[in-house]
PDB file of C-alpha atoms in Angstrom:
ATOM      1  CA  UNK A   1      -2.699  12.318 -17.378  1.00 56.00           C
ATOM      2  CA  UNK A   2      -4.106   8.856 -16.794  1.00 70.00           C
ATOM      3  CA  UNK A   3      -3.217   7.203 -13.795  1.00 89.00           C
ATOM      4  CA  UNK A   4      -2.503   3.420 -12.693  1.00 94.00           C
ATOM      5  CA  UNK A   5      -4.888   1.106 -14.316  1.00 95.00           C
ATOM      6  CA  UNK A   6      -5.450  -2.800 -14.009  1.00 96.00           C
ATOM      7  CA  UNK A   7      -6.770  -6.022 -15.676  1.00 96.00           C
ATOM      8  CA  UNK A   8      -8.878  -7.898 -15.194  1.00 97.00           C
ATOM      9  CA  UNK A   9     -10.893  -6.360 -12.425  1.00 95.00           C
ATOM     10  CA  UNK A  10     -12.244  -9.508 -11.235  1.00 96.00           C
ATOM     11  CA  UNK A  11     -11.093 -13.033 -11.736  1.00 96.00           C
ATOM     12  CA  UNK A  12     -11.406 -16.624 -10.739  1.00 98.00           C
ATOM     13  CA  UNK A  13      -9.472 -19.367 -10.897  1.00 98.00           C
ATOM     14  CA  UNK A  14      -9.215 -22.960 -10.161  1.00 98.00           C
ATOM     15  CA  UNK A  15      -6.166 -24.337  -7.767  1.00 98.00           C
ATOM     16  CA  UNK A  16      -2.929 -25.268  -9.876  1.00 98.00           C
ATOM     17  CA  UNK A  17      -3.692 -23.160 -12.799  1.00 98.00           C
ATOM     18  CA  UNK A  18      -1.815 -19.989 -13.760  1.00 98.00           C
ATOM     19  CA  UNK A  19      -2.703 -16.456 -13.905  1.00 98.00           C
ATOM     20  CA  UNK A  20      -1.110 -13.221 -15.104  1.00 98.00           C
ATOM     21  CA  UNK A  21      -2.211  -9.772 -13.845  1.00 98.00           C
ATOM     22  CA  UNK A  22      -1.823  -6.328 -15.340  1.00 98.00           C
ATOM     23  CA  UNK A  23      -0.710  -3.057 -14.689  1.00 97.00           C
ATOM     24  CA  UNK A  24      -0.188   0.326 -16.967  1.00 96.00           C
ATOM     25  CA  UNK A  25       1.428   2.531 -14.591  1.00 93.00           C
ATOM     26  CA  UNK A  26       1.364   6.204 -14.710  1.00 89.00           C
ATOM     27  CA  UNK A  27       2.664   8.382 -17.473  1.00 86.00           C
ATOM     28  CA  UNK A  28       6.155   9.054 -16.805  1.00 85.00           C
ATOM     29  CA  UNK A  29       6.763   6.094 -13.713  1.00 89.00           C
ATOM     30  CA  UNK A  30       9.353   4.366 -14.089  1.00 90.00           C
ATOM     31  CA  UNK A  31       8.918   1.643 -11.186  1.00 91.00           C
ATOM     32  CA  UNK A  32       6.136  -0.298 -10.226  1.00 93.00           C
ATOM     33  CA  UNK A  33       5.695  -2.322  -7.306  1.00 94.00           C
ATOM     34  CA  UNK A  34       3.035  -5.098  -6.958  1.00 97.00           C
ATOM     35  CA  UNK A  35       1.215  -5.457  -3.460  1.00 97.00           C
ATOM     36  CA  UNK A  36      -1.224  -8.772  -2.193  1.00 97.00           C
ATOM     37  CA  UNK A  37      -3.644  -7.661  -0.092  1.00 95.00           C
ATOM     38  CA  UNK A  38      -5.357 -10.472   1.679  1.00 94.00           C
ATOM     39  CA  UNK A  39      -8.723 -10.417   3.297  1.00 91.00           C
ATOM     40  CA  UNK A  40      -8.757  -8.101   6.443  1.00 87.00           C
ATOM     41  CA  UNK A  41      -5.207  -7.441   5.974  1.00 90.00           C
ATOM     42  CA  UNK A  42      -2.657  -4.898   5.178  1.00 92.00           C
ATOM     43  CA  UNK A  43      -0.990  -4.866   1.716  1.00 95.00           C
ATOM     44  CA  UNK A  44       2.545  -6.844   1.081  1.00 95.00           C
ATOM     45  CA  UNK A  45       4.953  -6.108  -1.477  1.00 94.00           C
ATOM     46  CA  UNK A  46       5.660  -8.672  -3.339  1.00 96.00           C
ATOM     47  CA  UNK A  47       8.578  -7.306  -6.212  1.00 94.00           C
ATOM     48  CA  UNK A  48       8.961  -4.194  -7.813  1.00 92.00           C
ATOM     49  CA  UNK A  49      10.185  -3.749 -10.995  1.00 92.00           C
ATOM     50  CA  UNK A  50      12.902  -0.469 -12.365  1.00 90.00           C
ATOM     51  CA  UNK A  51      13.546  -0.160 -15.809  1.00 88.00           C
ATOM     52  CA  UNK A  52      12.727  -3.390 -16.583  1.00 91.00           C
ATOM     53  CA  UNK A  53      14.558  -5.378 -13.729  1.00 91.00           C
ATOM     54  CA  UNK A  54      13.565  -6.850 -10.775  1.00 91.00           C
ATOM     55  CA  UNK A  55      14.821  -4.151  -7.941  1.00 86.00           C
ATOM     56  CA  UNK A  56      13.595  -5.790  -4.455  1.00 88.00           C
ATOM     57  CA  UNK A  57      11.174  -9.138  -3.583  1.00 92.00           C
ATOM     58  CA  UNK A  58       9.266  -9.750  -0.314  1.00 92.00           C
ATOM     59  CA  UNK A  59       8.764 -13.226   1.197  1.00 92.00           C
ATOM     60  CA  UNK A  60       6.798 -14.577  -1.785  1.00 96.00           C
ATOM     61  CA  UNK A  61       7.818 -17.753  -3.791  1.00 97.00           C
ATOM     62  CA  UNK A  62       9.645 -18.137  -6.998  1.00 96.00           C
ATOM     63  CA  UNK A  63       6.305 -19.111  -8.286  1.00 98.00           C
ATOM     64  CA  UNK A  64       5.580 -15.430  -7.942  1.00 98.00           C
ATOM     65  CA  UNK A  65       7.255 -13.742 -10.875  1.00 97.00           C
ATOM     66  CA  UNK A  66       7.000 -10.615 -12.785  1.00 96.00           C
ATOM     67  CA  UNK A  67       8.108  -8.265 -15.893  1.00 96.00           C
ATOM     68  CA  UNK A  68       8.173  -4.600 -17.033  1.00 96.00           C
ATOM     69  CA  UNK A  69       8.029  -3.577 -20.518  1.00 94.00           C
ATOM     70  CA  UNK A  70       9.608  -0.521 -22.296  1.00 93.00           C
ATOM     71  CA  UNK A  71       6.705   1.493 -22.000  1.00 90.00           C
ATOM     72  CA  UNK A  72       6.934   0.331 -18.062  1.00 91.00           C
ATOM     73  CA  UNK A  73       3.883  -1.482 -18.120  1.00 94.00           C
ATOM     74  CA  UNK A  74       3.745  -4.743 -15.631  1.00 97.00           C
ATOM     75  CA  UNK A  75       2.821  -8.572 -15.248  1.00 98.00           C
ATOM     76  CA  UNK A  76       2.401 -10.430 -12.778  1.00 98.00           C
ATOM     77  CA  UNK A  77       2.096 -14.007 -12.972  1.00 98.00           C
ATOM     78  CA  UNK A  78       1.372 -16.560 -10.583  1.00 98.00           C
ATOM     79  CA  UNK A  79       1.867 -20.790 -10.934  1.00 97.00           C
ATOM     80  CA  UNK A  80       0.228 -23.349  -9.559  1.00 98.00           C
ATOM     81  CA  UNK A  81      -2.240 -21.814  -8.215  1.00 98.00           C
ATOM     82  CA  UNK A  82      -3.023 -22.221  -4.500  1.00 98.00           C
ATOM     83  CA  UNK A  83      -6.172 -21.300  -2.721  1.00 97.00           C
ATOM     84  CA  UNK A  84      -3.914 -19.059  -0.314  1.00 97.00           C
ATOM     85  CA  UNK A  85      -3.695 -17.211  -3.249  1.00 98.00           C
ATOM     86  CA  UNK A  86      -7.099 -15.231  -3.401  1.00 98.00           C
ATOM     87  CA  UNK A  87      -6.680 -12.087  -2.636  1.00 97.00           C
ATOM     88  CA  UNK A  88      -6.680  -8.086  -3.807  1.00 96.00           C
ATOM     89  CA  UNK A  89      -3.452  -7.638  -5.749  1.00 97.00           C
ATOM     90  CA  UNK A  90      -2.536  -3.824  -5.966  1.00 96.00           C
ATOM     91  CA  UNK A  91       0.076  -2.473  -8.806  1.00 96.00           C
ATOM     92  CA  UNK A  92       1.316   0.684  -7.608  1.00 94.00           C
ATOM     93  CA  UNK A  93       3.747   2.872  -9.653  1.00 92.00           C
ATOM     94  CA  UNK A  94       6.439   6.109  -9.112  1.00 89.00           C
ATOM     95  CA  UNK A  95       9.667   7.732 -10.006  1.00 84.00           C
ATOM     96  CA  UNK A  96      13.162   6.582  -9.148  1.00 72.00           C
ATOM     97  CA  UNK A  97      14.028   3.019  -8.354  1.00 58.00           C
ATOM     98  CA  UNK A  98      15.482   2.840  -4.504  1.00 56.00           C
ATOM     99  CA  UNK A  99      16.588   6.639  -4.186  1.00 58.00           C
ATOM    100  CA  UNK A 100      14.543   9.441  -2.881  1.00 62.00           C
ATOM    101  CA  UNK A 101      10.978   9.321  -1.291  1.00 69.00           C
ATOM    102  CA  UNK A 102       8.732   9.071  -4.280  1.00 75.00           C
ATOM    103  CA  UNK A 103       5.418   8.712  -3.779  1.00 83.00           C
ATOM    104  CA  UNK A 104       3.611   5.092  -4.900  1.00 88.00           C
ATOM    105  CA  UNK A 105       0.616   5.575  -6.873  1.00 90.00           C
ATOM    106  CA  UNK A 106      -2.307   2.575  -6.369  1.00 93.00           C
ATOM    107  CA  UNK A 107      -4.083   1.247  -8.879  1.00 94.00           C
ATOM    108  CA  UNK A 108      -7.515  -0.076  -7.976  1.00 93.00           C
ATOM    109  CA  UNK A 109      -6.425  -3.898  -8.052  1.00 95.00           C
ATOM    110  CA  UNK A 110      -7.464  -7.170  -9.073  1.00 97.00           C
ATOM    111  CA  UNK A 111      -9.429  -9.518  -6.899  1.00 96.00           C
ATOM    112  CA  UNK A 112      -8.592 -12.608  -7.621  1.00 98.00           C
ATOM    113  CA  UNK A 113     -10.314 -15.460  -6.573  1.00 98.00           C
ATOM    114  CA  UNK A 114      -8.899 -19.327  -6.579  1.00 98.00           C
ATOM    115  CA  UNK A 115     -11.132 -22.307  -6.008  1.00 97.00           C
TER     116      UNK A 115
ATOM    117  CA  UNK B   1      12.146  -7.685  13.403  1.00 53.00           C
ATOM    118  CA  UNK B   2      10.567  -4.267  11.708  1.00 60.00           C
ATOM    119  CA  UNK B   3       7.163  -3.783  11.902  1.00 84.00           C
ATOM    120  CA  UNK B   4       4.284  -1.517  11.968  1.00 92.00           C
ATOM    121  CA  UNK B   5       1.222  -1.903  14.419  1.00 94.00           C
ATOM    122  CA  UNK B   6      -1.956  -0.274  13.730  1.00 96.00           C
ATOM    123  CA  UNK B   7      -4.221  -0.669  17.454  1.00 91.00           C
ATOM    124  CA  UNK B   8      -7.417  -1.431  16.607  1.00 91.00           C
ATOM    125  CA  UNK B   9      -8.868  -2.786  13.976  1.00 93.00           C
ATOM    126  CA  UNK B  10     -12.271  -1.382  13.927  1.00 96.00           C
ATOM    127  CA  UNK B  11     -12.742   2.964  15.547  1.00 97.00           C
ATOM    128  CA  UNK B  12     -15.723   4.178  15.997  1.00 97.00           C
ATOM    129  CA  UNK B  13     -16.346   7.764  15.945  1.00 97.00           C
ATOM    130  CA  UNK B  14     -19.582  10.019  16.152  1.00 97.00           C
ATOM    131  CA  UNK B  15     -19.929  12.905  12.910  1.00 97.00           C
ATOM    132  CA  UNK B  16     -18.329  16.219  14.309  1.00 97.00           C
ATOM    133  CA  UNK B  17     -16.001  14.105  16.904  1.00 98.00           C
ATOM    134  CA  UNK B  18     -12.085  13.972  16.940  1.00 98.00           C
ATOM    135  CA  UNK B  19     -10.598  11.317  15.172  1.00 98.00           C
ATOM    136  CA  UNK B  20      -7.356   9.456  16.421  1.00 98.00           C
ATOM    137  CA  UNK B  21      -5.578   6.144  14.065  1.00 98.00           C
ATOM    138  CA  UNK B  22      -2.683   5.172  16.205  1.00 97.00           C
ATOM    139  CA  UNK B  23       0.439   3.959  14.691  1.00 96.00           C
ATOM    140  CA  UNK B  24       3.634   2.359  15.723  1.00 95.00           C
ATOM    141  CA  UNK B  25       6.685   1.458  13.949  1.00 92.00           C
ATOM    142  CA  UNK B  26       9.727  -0.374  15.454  1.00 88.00           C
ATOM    143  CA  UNK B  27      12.764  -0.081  13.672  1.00 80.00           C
ATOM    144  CA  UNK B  28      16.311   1.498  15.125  1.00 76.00           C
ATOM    145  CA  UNK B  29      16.377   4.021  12.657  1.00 77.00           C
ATOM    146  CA  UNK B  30      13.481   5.884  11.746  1.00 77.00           C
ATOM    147  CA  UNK B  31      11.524   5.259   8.713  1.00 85.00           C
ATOM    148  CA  UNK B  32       9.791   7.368   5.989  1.00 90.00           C
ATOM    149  CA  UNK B  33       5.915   7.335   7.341  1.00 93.00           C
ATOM    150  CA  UNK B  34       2.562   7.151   5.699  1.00 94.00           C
ATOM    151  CA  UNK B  35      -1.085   7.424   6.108  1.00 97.00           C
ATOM    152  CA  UNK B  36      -3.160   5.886   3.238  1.00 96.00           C
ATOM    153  CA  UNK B  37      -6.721   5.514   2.912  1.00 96.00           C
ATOM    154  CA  UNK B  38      -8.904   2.827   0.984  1.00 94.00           C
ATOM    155  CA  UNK B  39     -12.298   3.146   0.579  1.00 92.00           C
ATOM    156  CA  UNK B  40     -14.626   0.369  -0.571  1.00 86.00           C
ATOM    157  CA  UNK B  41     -12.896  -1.442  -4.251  1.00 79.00           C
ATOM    158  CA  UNK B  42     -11.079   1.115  -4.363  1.00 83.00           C
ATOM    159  CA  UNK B  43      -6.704   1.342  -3.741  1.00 87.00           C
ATOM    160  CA  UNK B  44      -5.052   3.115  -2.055  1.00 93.00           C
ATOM    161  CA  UNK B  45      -5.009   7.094  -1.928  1.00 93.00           C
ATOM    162  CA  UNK B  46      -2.137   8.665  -0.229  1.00 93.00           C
ATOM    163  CA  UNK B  47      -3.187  11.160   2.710  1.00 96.00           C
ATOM    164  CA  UNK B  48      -0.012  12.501   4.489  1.00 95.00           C
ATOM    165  CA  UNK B  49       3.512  11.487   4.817  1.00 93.00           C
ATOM    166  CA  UNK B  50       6.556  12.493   6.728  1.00 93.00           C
ATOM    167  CA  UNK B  51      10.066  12.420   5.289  1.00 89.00           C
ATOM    168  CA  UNK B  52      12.295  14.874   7.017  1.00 85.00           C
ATOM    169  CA  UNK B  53      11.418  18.235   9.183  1.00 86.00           C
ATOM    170  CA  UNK B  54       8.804  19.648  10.802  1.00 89.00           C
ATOM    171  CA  UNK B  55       7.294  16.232  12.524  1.00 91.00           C
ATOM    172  CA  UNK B  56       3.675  17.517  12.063  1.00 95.00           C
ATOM    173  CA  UNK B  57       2.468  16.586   9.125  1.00 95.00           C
ATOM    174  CA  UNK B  58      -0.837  17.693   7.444  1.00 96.00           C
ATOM    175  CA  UNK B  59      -2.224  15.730   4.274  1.00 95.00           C
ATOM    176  CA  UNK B  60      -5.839  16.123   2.129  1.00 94.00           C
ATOM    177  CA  UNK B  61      -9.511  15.779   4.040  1.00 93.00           C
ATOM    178  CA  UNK B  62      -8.294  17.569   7.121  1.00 96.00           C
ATOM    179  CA  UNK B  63      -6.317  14.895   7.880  1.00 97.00           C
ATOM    180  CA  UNK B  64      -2.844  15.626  10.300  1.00 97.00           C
ATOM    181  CA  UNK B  65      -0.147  12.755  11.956  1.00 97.00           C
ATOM    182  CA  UNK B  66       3.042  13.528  14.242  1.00 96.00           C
ATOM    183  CA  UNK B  67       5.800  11.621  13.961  1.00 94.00           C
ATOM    184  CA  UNK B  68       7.414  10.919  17.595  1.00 94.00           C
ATOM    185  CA  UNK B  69      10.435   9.364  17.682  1.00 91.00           C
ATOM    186  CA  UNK B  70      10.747   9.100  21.442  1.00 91.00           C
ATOM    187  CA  UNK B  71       7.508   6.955  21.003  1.00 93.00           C
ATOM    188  CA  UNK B  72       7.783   5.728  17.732  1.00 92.00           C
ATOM    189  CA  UNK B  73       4.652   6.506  16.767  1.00 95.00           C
ATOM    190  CA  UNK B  74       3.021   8.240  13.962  1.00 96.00           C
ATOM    191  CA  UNK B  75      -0.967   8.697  15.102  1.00 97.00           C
ATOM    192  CA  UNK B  76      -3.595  10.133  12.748  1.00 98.00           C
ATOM    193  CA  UNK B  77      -5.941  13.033  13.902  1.00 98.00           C
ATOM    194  CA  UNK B  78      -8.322  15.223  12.618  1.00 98.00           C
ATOM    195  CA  UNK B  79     -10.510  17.282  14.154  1.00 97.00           C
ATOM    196  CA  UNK B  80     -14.187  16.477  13.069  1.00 97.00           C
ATOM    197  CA  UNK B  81     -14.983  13.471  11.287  1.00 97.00           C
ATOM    198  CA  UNK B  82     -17.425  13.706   8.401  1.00 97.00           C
ATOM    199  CA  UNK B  83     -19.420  10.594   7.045  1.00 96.00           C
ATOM    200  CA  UNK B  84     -17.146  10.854   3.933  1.00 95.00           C
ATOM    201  CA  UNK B  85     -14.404   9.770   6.139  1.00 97.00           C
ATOM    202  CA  UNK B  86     -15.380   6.126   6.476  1.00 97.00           C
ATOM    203  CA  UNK B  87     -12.956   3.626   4.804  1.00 96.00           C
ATOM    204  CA  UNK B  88      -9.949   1.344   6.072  1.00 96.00           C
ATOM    205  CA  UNK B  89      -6.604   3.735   7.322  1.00 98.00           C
ATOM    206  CA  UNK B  90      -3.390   1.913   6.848  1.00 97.00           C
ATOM    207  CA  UNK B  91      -0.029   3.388   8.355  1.00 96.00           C
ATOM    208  CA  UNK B  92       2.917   2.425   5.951  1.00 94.00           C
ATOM    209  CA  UNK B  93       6.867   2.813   6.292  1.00 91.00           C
ATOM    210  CA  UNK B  94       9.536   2.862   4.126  1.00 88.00           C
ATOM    211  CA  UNK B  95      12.857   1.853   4.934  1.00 81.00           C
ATOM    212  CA  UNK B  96      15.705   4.485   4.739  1.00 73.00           C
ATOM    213  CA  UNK B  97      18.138   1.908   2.572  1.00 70.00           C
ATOM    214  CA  UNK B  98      16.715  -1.210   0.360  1.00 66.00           C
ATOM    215  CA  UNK B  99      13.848  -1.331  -2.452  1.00 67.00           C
ATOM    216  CA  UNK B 100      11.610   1.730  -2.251  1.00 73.00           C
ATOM    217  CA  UNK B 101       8.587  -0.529  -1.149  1.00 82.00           C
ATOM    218  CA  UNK B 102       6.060  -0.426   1.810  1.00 89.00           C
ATOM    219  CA  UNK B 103       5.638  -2.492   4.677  1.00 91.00           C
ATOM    220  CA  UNK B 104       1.602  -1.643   5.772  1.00 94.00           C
ATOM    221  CA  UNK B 105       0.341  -2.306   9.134  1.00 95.00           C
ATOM    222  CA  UNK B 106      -2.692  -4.401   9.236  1.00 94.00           C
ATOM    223  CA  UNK B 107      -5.662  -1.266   8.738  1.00 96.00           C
ATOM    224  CA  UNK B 108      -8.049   0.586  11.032  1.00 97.00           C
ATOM    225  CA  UNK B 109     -11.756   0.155   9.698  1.00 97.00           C
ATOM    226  CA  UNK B 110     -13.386   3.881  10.926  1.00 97.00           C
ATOM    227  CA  UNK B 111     -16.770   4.012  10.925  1.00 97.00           C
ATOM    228  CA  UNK B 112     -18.684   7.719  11.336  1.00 97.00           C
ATOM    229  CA  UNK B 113     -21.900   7.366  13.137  1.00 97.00           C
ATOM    230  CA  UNK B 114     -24.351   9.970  12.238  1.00 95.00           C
TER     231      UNK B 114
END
């Protein structure tokens, strides 16, 4: 059983370009939420995704956006690009959508870095 | 508002000495709890949580937390702390009703002096 993976590991970017982040959760998840982790900070949600819809957003903006495939893989994808933006962004999967206590399973993120 | 405060950002223990992570959470109705630990570009690993029932909970690495509700608290203990137990502790909550996300408190750096 593999378990949450991401890509790139490492990645820079230049203000007011686009990016798109990946995330194969793990076998059997059917949810995945995405995190940004900021320097010296704790992590905050940003969306999760069930069954391929969006199923809860945190104060980011629309420029912020997301899918889930089929197979329940993720994107992220960020516009515009601001320097605010750098940051460790965390993909964490589980089971079940809003009901129950499953537990969220981190992958080991993307640093992404915007100049 | 609902939040989670983690006091102090940095602990300091000596090897072989207790370890205490305190945790608050302010929200009228309790919240599901959890300890996670992150060690150097690395995510998150999930040590302990607390649902429902007995309020002391006990998780991997000889780690243990007690939820309080009088105090709304949900510190992190263990006994002796080992070198291997340096990394950044975050207390998380979930909400009862809403998305099944976490809201993290801001991390507790522990460093293990030999």
């Amino acid at each position: 059983e593999t378990g949450v993976t991401q890509s790139p590991t490492h990645l820079i970017k230049t203000r007011g370009q686009q990016v798109t982040l990946r995330c194969s959760s793990q076998s059997g998840h059917n949810t995945v939420s995405w995190y940004q982790q900021a320097l010296g900070q704790g992590p905050q949600f940003i969306f999760q995704y069930y069954r391929e819809e969006e199923n809860g957003r945190g104060n980011f903006p629309p420029r912020f956006s997301g899918l889930q495939f089929p197979n329940y893989s993720s994107e992220l994808n960020v516009n515009a690009l601001e320097l605010d933006d750098s940051a460790l962004y965390l993909c964490a999967s589980s089971l079940g959508g809003t009901s129950g206590v499953y537990e969220q399973y981190f992958g080991p993120g993307t640093r992404l870095t915007v100049t | 508002a609902q939040s989670v405060t983690q006091l102090g950002s940095h602990v300091s223990v000596s090897e072989g000495a207790l370890v205490l992570l305190r945790c608050n959470y302010s929200s009228s109705v309790p919240p599901y709890l959890f300890w996670y630990v992150q060690y150097p570009n690395q995510g998150l690993q999930l040590l302990l949580k607390y649902t429902t029932g007995a309020t002391l909970v006990k998780g991997i690495n000889g780690f243990e937390a007690e939820f309080k509700k009088s105090e709304t608290s949900f510190h992190l203990t263990k006994p002796s702390a080992h070198m291997s137990d340096a990394a950044e502790y975050f207390c998380a909550v979930r909400y009862q009703t809403g998305a099944n996300n976490l809201f993290f408190g801001t991390g507790t750096r522990l460093t293990v002096i030999p």
